[in-house]
mmCIF file of C-alpha atoms in Angstrom:
data_model
loop_
_atom_site.group_PDB
_atom_site.id
_atom_site.type_symbol
_atom_site.label_atom_id
_atom_site.label_comp_id
_atom_site.label_asym_id
_atom_site.label_seq_id
_atom_site.Cartn_x
_atom_site.Cartn_y
_atom_site.Cartn_z
ATOM 1 C CA MET P 18 81.114 102.085 143.536
ATOM 2 C CA GLU P 19 82.460 99.894 141.016
ATOM 3 C CA LEU P 20 86.192 98.867 140.988
ATOM 4 C CA LYS P 21 86.872 100.384 137.413
ATOM 5 C CA ASN P 22 85.387 103.820 138.766
ATOM 6 C CA LEU P 23 87.707 103.252 141.836
ATOM 7 C CA VAL P 24 90.854 102.979 139.746
ATOM 8 C CA ASN P 25 89.926 106.189 137.992
ATOM 9 C CA LEU P 26 89.610 108.136 141.439
ATOM 10 C CA VAL P 27 92.922 107.143 143.156
ATOM 11 C CA PHE P 28 95.812 107.747 140.761
ATOM 12 C CA ARG P 29 95.938 111.564 140.568
ATOM 13 C CA THR P 30 99.241 113.474 140.406
ATOM 14 C CA GLY P 31 100.267 116.913 139.916
ATOM 15 C CA ARG P 32 98.338 120.260 140.286
ATOM 16 C CA HIS P 33 97.607 121.304 136.857
ATOM 17 C CA LEU P 34 93.800 120.687 137.359
ATOM 18 C CA GLN P 35 93.661 122.235 140.669
ATOM 19 C CA ARG P 36 90.615 124.693 141.302
ATOM 20 C CA TYR P 37 91.163 128.031 142.984
ATOM 21 C CA ASN P 38 88.696 130.506 144.187
ATOM 22 C CA PHE P 39 88.331 134.027 143.003
ATOM 23 C CA HIS P 40 90.831 135.225 145.738
ATOM 24 C CA GLY P 41 93.523 132.765 144.255
ATOM 25 C CA HIS P 42 93.263 130.291 147.257
ATOM 26 C CA ARG P 43 93.442 126.584 146.544
ATOM 27 C CA GLN P 44 90.155 124.759 146.986
ATOM 28 C CA VAL P 45 90.348 121.399 148.933
ATOM 29 C CA VAL P 46 87.787 119.047 149.997
ATOM 30 C CA GLY P 47 87.526 116.212 152.325
ATOM 31 C CA CYS P 48 85.436 113.895 154.325
ATOM 32 C CA ILE P 49 84.844 113.139 158.161
ATOM 33 C CA PRO P 50 84.500 109.226 157.726
ATOM 34 C CA TYR P 51 82.251 107.703 160.308
ATOM 35 C CA ARG P 52 80.416 104.583 161.175
ATOM 36 C CA TYR P 53 78.207 103.184 164.059
ATOM 37 C CA LYS P 54 79.254 100.852 166.477
ATOM 38 C CA GLY P 55 77.123 97.653 166.922
ATOM 39 C CA ILE P 56 75.767 97.013 170.312
ATOM 40 C CA ASN P 57 74.693 93.197 170.693
ATOM 41 C CA GLY P 58 74.353 92.927 166.910
ATOM 42 C CA LYS P 59 72.230 96.055 166.699
ATOM 43 C CA SER P 60 73.470 99.554 165.466
ATOM 44 C CA VAL P 61 72.361 102.244 168.063
ATOM 45 C CA VAL P 62 72.382 105.756 166.984
ATOM 46 C CA ASP P 63 73.305 108.004 169.786
ATOM 47 C CA GLU P 64 76.828 109.991 170.117
ATOM 48 C CA ASP P 65 78.410 107.107 172.066
ATOM 49 C CA ALA P 66 77.709 104.591 169.196
ATOM 50 C CA ILE P 67 79.572 106.845 166.457
ATOM 51 C CA GLU P 68 83.194 106.099 165.660
ATOM 52 C CA VAL P 69 85.080 108.800 163.238
ATOM 53 C CA LEU P 70 88.216 107.889 161.395
ATOM 54 C CA VAL P 71 91.183 109.947 161.582
ATOM 55 C CA ILE P 72 94.608 109.503 159.599
ATOM 56 C CA SER P 73 98.118 110.432 160.384
ATOM 57 C CA SER P 74 100.043 113.234 158.590
ATOM 58 C CA GLN P 75 102.509 112.275 155.928
ATOM 59 C CA ARG P 76 105.188 114.121 158.156
ATOM 60 C CA LYS P 77 105.943 112.474 161.333
ATOM 61 C CA GLY P 78 104.856 114.338 164.557
ATOM 62 C CA LYS P 79 102.171 116.369 162.749
ATOM 63 C CA GLY P 80 99.171 114.867 164.442
ATOM 64 C CA MET P 81 95.918 113.532 163.049
ATOM 65 C CA SER P 82 93.481 114.821 160.831
ATOM 66 C CA PHE P 83 90.584 114.061 158.452
ATOM 67 C CA PRO P 84 91.256 113.093 154.794
ATOM 68 C CA LYS P 85 91.296 116.083 152.418
ATOM 69 C CA GLY P 86 93.205 117.363 149.332
ATOM 70 C CA GLY P 87 92.777 119.153 146.094
ATOM 71 C CA TRP P 88 89.480 119.448 143.994
ATOM 72 C CA GLU P 89 90.249 119.115 140.371
ATOM 73 C CA LYS P 90 88.296 120.796 137.414
ATOM 74 C CA ASP P 91 87.173 117.550 135.948
ATOM 75 C CA GLU P 92 85.256 116.283 139.007
ATOM 76 C CA SER P 93 82.475 117.141 141.221
ATOM 77 C CA ILE P 94 83.164 118.175 144.554
ATOM 78 C CA GLU P 95 81.679 115.184 146.139
ATOM 79 C CA GLU P 96 83.837 113.099 143.618
ATOM 80 C CA ALA P 97 86.997 114.776 144.965
ATOM 81 C CA ALA P 98 85.840 114.354 148.501
ATOM 82 C CA LEU P 99 85.629 110.495 147.876
ATOM 83 C CA ARG P 100 88.710 110.173 146.085
ATOM 84 C CA GLU P 101 90.798 112.075 148.584
ATOM 85 C CA THR P 102 89.218 109.674 151.201
ATOM 86 C CA VAL P 103 90.104 106.745 149.322
ATOM 87 C CA GLU P 104 93.551 107.866 148.584
ATOM 88 C CA GLU P 105 94.407 108.836 152.192
ATOM 89 C CA ALA P 106 92.218 106.650 154.361
ATOM 90 C CA GLY P 107 91.436 103.655 152.308
ATOM 91 C CA VAL P 108 87.605 103.473 152.946
ATOM 92 C CA LEU P 109 84.445 103.775 150.721
ATOM 93 C CA GLY P 110 80.974 104.915 151.590
ATOM 94 C CA ASP P 111 78.365 107.372 150.921
ATOM 95 C CA VAL P 112 79.258 111.011 150.850
ATOM 96 C CA GLU P 113 76.522 113.147 152.624
ATOM 97 C CA SER P 114 75.566 116.707 152.613
ATOM 98 C CA GLU P 115 78.388 119.281 152.797
ATOM 99 C CA LEU P 116 79.197 120.428 156.292
ATOM 100 C CA GLY P 117 80.436 123.731 155.322
ATOM 101 C CA GLU P 118 83.136 125.924 154.103
ATOM 102 C CA TRP P 119 86.214 127.505 155.780
ATOM 103 C CA SER P 120 89.035 129.402 155.086
ATOM 104 C CA PHE P 121 92.707 128.414 156.503
ATOM 105 C CA LYS P 122 96.234 129.258 156.397
ATOM 106 C CA SER P 123 98.854 126.492 156.099
ATOM 107 C CA ASN P 124 101.294 126.342 159.082
ATOM 108 C CA ASN P 125 104.017 124.954 156.692
ATOM 109 C CA ASN P 126 103.997 127.634 153.717
ATOM 110 C CA GLY P 127 101.232 130.284 154.822
ATOM 111 C CA ASN P 128 99.433 129.590 151.794
ATOM 112 C CA CYS P 129 95.611 130.277 152.095
ATOM 113 C CA TYR P 130 93.083 127.710 151.222
ATOM 114 C CA GLU P 131 89.210 127.367 150.906
ATOM 115 C CA GLY P 132 88.074 124.110 152.453
ATOM 116 C CA HIS P 133 85.007 122.190 152.191
ATOM 117 C CA MET P 134 83.998 119.037 154.133
ATOM 118 C CA PHE P 135 81.438 116.259 153.965
ATOM 119 C CA PRO P 136 80.310 113.413 156.265
ATOM 120 C CA LEU P 137 80.980 110.083 154.740
ATOM 121 C CA LEU P 138 79.245 106.887 156.207
ATOM 122 C CA VAL P 139 81.804 104.039 155.766
ATOM 123 C CA LYS P 140 80.668 101.030 153.889
ATOM 124 C CA GLU P 141 83.976 99.427 153.195
ATOM 125 C CA GLN P 142 87.513 99.754 154.529
ATOM 126 C CA LEU P 143 89.996 98.675 152.059
ATOM 127 C CA GLU P 144 93.033 96.518 152.871
ATOM 128 C CA PHE P 145 95.446 98.170 150.344
ATOM 129 C CA TRP P 146 95.068 101.935 149.362
ATOM 130 C CA PRO P 147 97.277 104.274 147.685
ATOM 131 C CA GLU P 148 98.964 105.863 150.877
ATOM 132 C CA LYS P 149 98.723 103.042 153.183
ATOM 133 C CA GLU P 150 102.557 103.010 153.737
ATOM 134 C CA VAL P 151 102.657 106.431 154.683
ATOM 135 C CA ARG P 152 99.485 106.929 156.863
ATOM 136 C CA GLN P 153 97.889 105.372 159.813
ATOM 137 C CA ARG P 154 94.325 105.065 160.412
ATOM 138 C CA ILE P 155 92.504 105.092 163.607
ATOM 139 C CA TRP P 156 88.934 104.945 164.628
ATOM 140 C CA VAL P 157 88.181 107.315 167.401
ATOM 141 C CA THR P 158 85.278 106.886 169.915
ATOM 142 C CA ASN P 159 83.840 108.641 172.861
ATOM 143 C CA PHE P 160 85.429 112.219 171.785
ATOM 144 C CA ARG P 161 84.336 115.201 173.276
ATOM 145 C CA VAL P 162 84.797 118.647 171.947
ATOM 146 C CA HIS P 163 85.650 121.205 174.538
ATOM 147 C CA SER P 164 85.718 125.087 173.891
#
Protein backbone atom coordinates (compact mmCIF):
# COMPACT_ATOMS: atom_id res chain seq x y z
CA MET A 1 0.00 0.00 0.00
CA GLU A 2 1.32 3.41 -0.90
CA LEU A 3 1.90 5.92 1.91
CA LYS A 4 -0.48 8.48 0.38
CA ASN A 5 -3.29 5.87 0.53
CA LEU A 6 -2.33 4.91 4.08
CA VAL A 7 -2.73 8.50 5.27
CA ASN A 8 -6.29 8.49 3.93
CA LEU A 9 -7.02 5.24 5.75
CA VAL A 10 -5.99 6.05 9.29
CA PHE A 11 -7.45 9.39 10.29
CA ARG A 12 -11.20 8.85 10.58
CA THR A 13 -13.32 10.23 13.38
CA GLY A 14 -17.04 10.41 14.08
CA ARG A 15 -19.80 8.08 13.01
CA HIS A 16 -21.71 10.07 10.41
CA LEU A 17 -20.63 7.63 7.64
CA GLN A 18 -21.23 4.41 9.61
CA ARG A 19 -23.07 1.52 7.99
CA TYR A 20 -26.02 -0.21 9.66
CA ASN A 21 -27.80 -3.38 8.59
CA PHE A 22 -31.54 -3.67 8.01
CA HIS A 23 -32.06 -4.42 11.75
CA GLY A 24 -30.37 -1.13 12.65
CA HIS A 25 -27.25 -2.88 13.99
CA ARG A 26 -23.93 -1.13 13.39
CA GLN A 27 -21.68 -3.03 10.99
CA VAL A 28 -18.12 -3.59 12.17
CA VAL A 29 -15.21 -5.23 10.37
CA GLY A 30 -11.79 -6.40 11.35
CA CYS A 31 -8.86 -8.67 10.72
CA ILE A 32 -7.10 -11.56 12.33
CA PRO A 33 -3.49 -10.58 11.57
CA TYR A 34 -1.15 -13.55 11.19
CA ARG A 35 2.34 -14.43 10.06
CA TYR A 36 4.48 -17.52 9.69
CA LYS A 37 7.41 -18.10 12.01
CA GLY A 38 10.65 -18.83 10.21
CA ILE A 39 12.45 -22.03 11.11
CA ASN A 40 16.12 -22.03 10.10
CA GLY A 41 15.44 -19.30 7.58
CA LYS A 42 12.52 -21.16 5.99
CA SER A 43 8.81 -20.72 6.54
CA VAL A 44 6.98 -23.85 7.56
CA VAL A 45 3.25 -23.90 7.03
CA ASP A 46 1.64 -25.82 9.88
CA GLU A 47 -0.35 -24.83 12.94
CA ASP A 48 2.78 -24.53 15.12
CA ALA A 49 4.35 -22.10 12.64
CA ILE A 50 1.52 -19.55 12.72
CA GLU A 51 1.49 -16.52 14.99
CA VAL A 52 -1.57 -14.29 15.37
CA LEU A 53 -1.57 -10.70 16.57
CA VAL A 54 -3.88 -9.59 19.36
CA ILE A 55 -4.24 -6.10 20.77
CA SER A 56 -5.22 -4.79 24.16
CA SER A 57 -8.51 -3.04 24.75
CA GLN A 58 -8.41 0.74 25.15
CA ARG A 59 -10.00 0.20 28.58
CA LYS A 60 -7.63 -1.33 31.10
CA GLY A 61 -8.40 -4.85 32.23
CA LYS A 62 -10.76 -5.66 29.35
CA GLY A 63 -8.49 -8.27 27.77
CA MET A 64 -7.09 -8.83 24.31
CA SER A 65 -8.90 -8.96 20.97
CA PHE A 66 -8.46 -8.66 17.24
CA PRO A 67 -8.60 -5.20 15.65
CA LYS A 68 -12.08 -4.23 14.47
CA GLY A 69 -14.29 -1.19 14.11
CA GLY A 70 -16.89 0.58 12.04
CA TRP A 71 -17.38 0.05 8.32
CA GLU A 72 -18.08 3.37 6.61
CA LYS A 73 -20.23 4.08 3.56
CA ASP A 74 -17.40 5.42 1.40
CA GLU A 75 -15.13 2.36 1.64
CA SER A 76 -15.23 -1.29 0.67
CA ILE A 77 -15.46 -3.88 3.41
CA GLU A 78 -11.83 -4.89 2.79
CA GLU A 79 -10.64 -1.26 2.94
CA ALA A 80 -12.45 -0.80 6.26
CA ALA A 81 -10.94 -3.98 7.71
CA LEU A 82 -7.43 -2.89 6.70
CA ARG A 83 -7.98 0.67 8.00
CA GLU A 84 -9.12 -0.60 11.40
CA THR A 85 -6.15 -2.96 11.56
CA VAL A 86 -3.68 -0.17 10.76
CA GLU A 87 -5.33 2.21 13.26
CA GLU A 88 -5.49 -0.27 16.14
CA ALA A 89 -2.64 -2.75 15.55
CA GLY A 90 -0.20 -0.89 13.32
CA VAL A 91 0.27 -3.64 10.75
CA LEU A 92 -0.14 -3.80 6.97
CA GLY A 93 -0.69 -6.80 4.78
CA ASP A 94 -2.91 -8.70 2.43
CA VAL A 95 -6.60 -8.90 3.34
CA GLU A 96 -7.85 -12.35 2.39
CA SER A 97 -11.33 -13.89 1.93
CA GLU A 98 -13.96 -13.11 4.55
CA LEU A 99 -14.10 -15.69 7.33
CA GLY A 100 -17.71 -15.03 8.16
CA GLU A 101 -20.33 -12.84 9.72
CA TRP A 102 -21.68 -12.90 13.26
CA SER A 103 -24.03 -10.90 15.44
CA PHE A 104 -23.07 -9.84 18.93
CA LYS A 105 -24.18 -7.60 21.76
CA SER A 106 -21.83 -5.17 23.47
CA ASN A 107 -21.10 -5.95 27.12
CA ASN A 108 -20.70 -2.22 27.74
CA ASN A 109 -23.86 -0.68 26.36
CA GLY A 110 -26.07 -3.55 25.18
CA ASN A 111 -25.97 -2.40 21.54
CA CYS A 112 -26.19 -5.06 18.85
CA TYR A 113 -23.63 -5.33 16.06
CA GLU A 114 -23.05 -7.24 12.84
CA GLY A 115 -19.40 -8.26 12.55
CA HIS A 116 -17.28 -9.39 9.60
CA MET A 117 -13.72 -10.74 9.96
CA PHE A 118 -10.91 -11.36 7.50
CA PRO A 119 -7.52 -13.04 7.81
CA LEU A 120 -4.67 -10.61 7.12
CA LEU A 121 -1.24 -11.93 6.16
CA VAL A 122 1.05 -9.34 7.74
CA LYS A 123 3.71 -7.90 5.46
CA GLU A 124 4.82 -4.92 7.57
CA GLN A 125 4.72 -3.96 11.25
CA LEU A 126 4.73 -0.19 11.71
CA GLU A 127 6.80 1.49 14.40
CA PHE A 128 4.21 4.26 14.80
CA TRP A 129 0.45 3.98 14.32
CA PRO A 130 -2.59 6.01 15.43
CA GLU A 131 -3.44 4.03 18.59
CA LYS A 132 0.12 3.16 19.65
CA GLU A 133 -0.22 5.10 22.91
CA VAL A 134 -3.42 3.32 24.00
CA ARG A 135 -2.87 -0.28 22.85
CA GLN A 136 -0.36 -3.06 23.21
CA ARG A 137 0.13 -5.66 20.52
CA ILE A 138 1.24 -9.20 21.22
CA TRP A 139 2.09 -12.01 18.81
CA VAL A 140 0.60 -15.28 20.11
CA THR A 141 1.84 -18.76 19.25
CA ASN A 142 0.96 -22.30 20.19
CA PHE A 143 -2.63 -21.37 20.94
CA ARG A 144 -5.30 -24.01 21.33
CA VAL A 145 -9.04 -23.61 21.16
CA HIS A 146 -10.95 -25.68 23.70
CA SER A 147 -14.70 -26.19 23.72
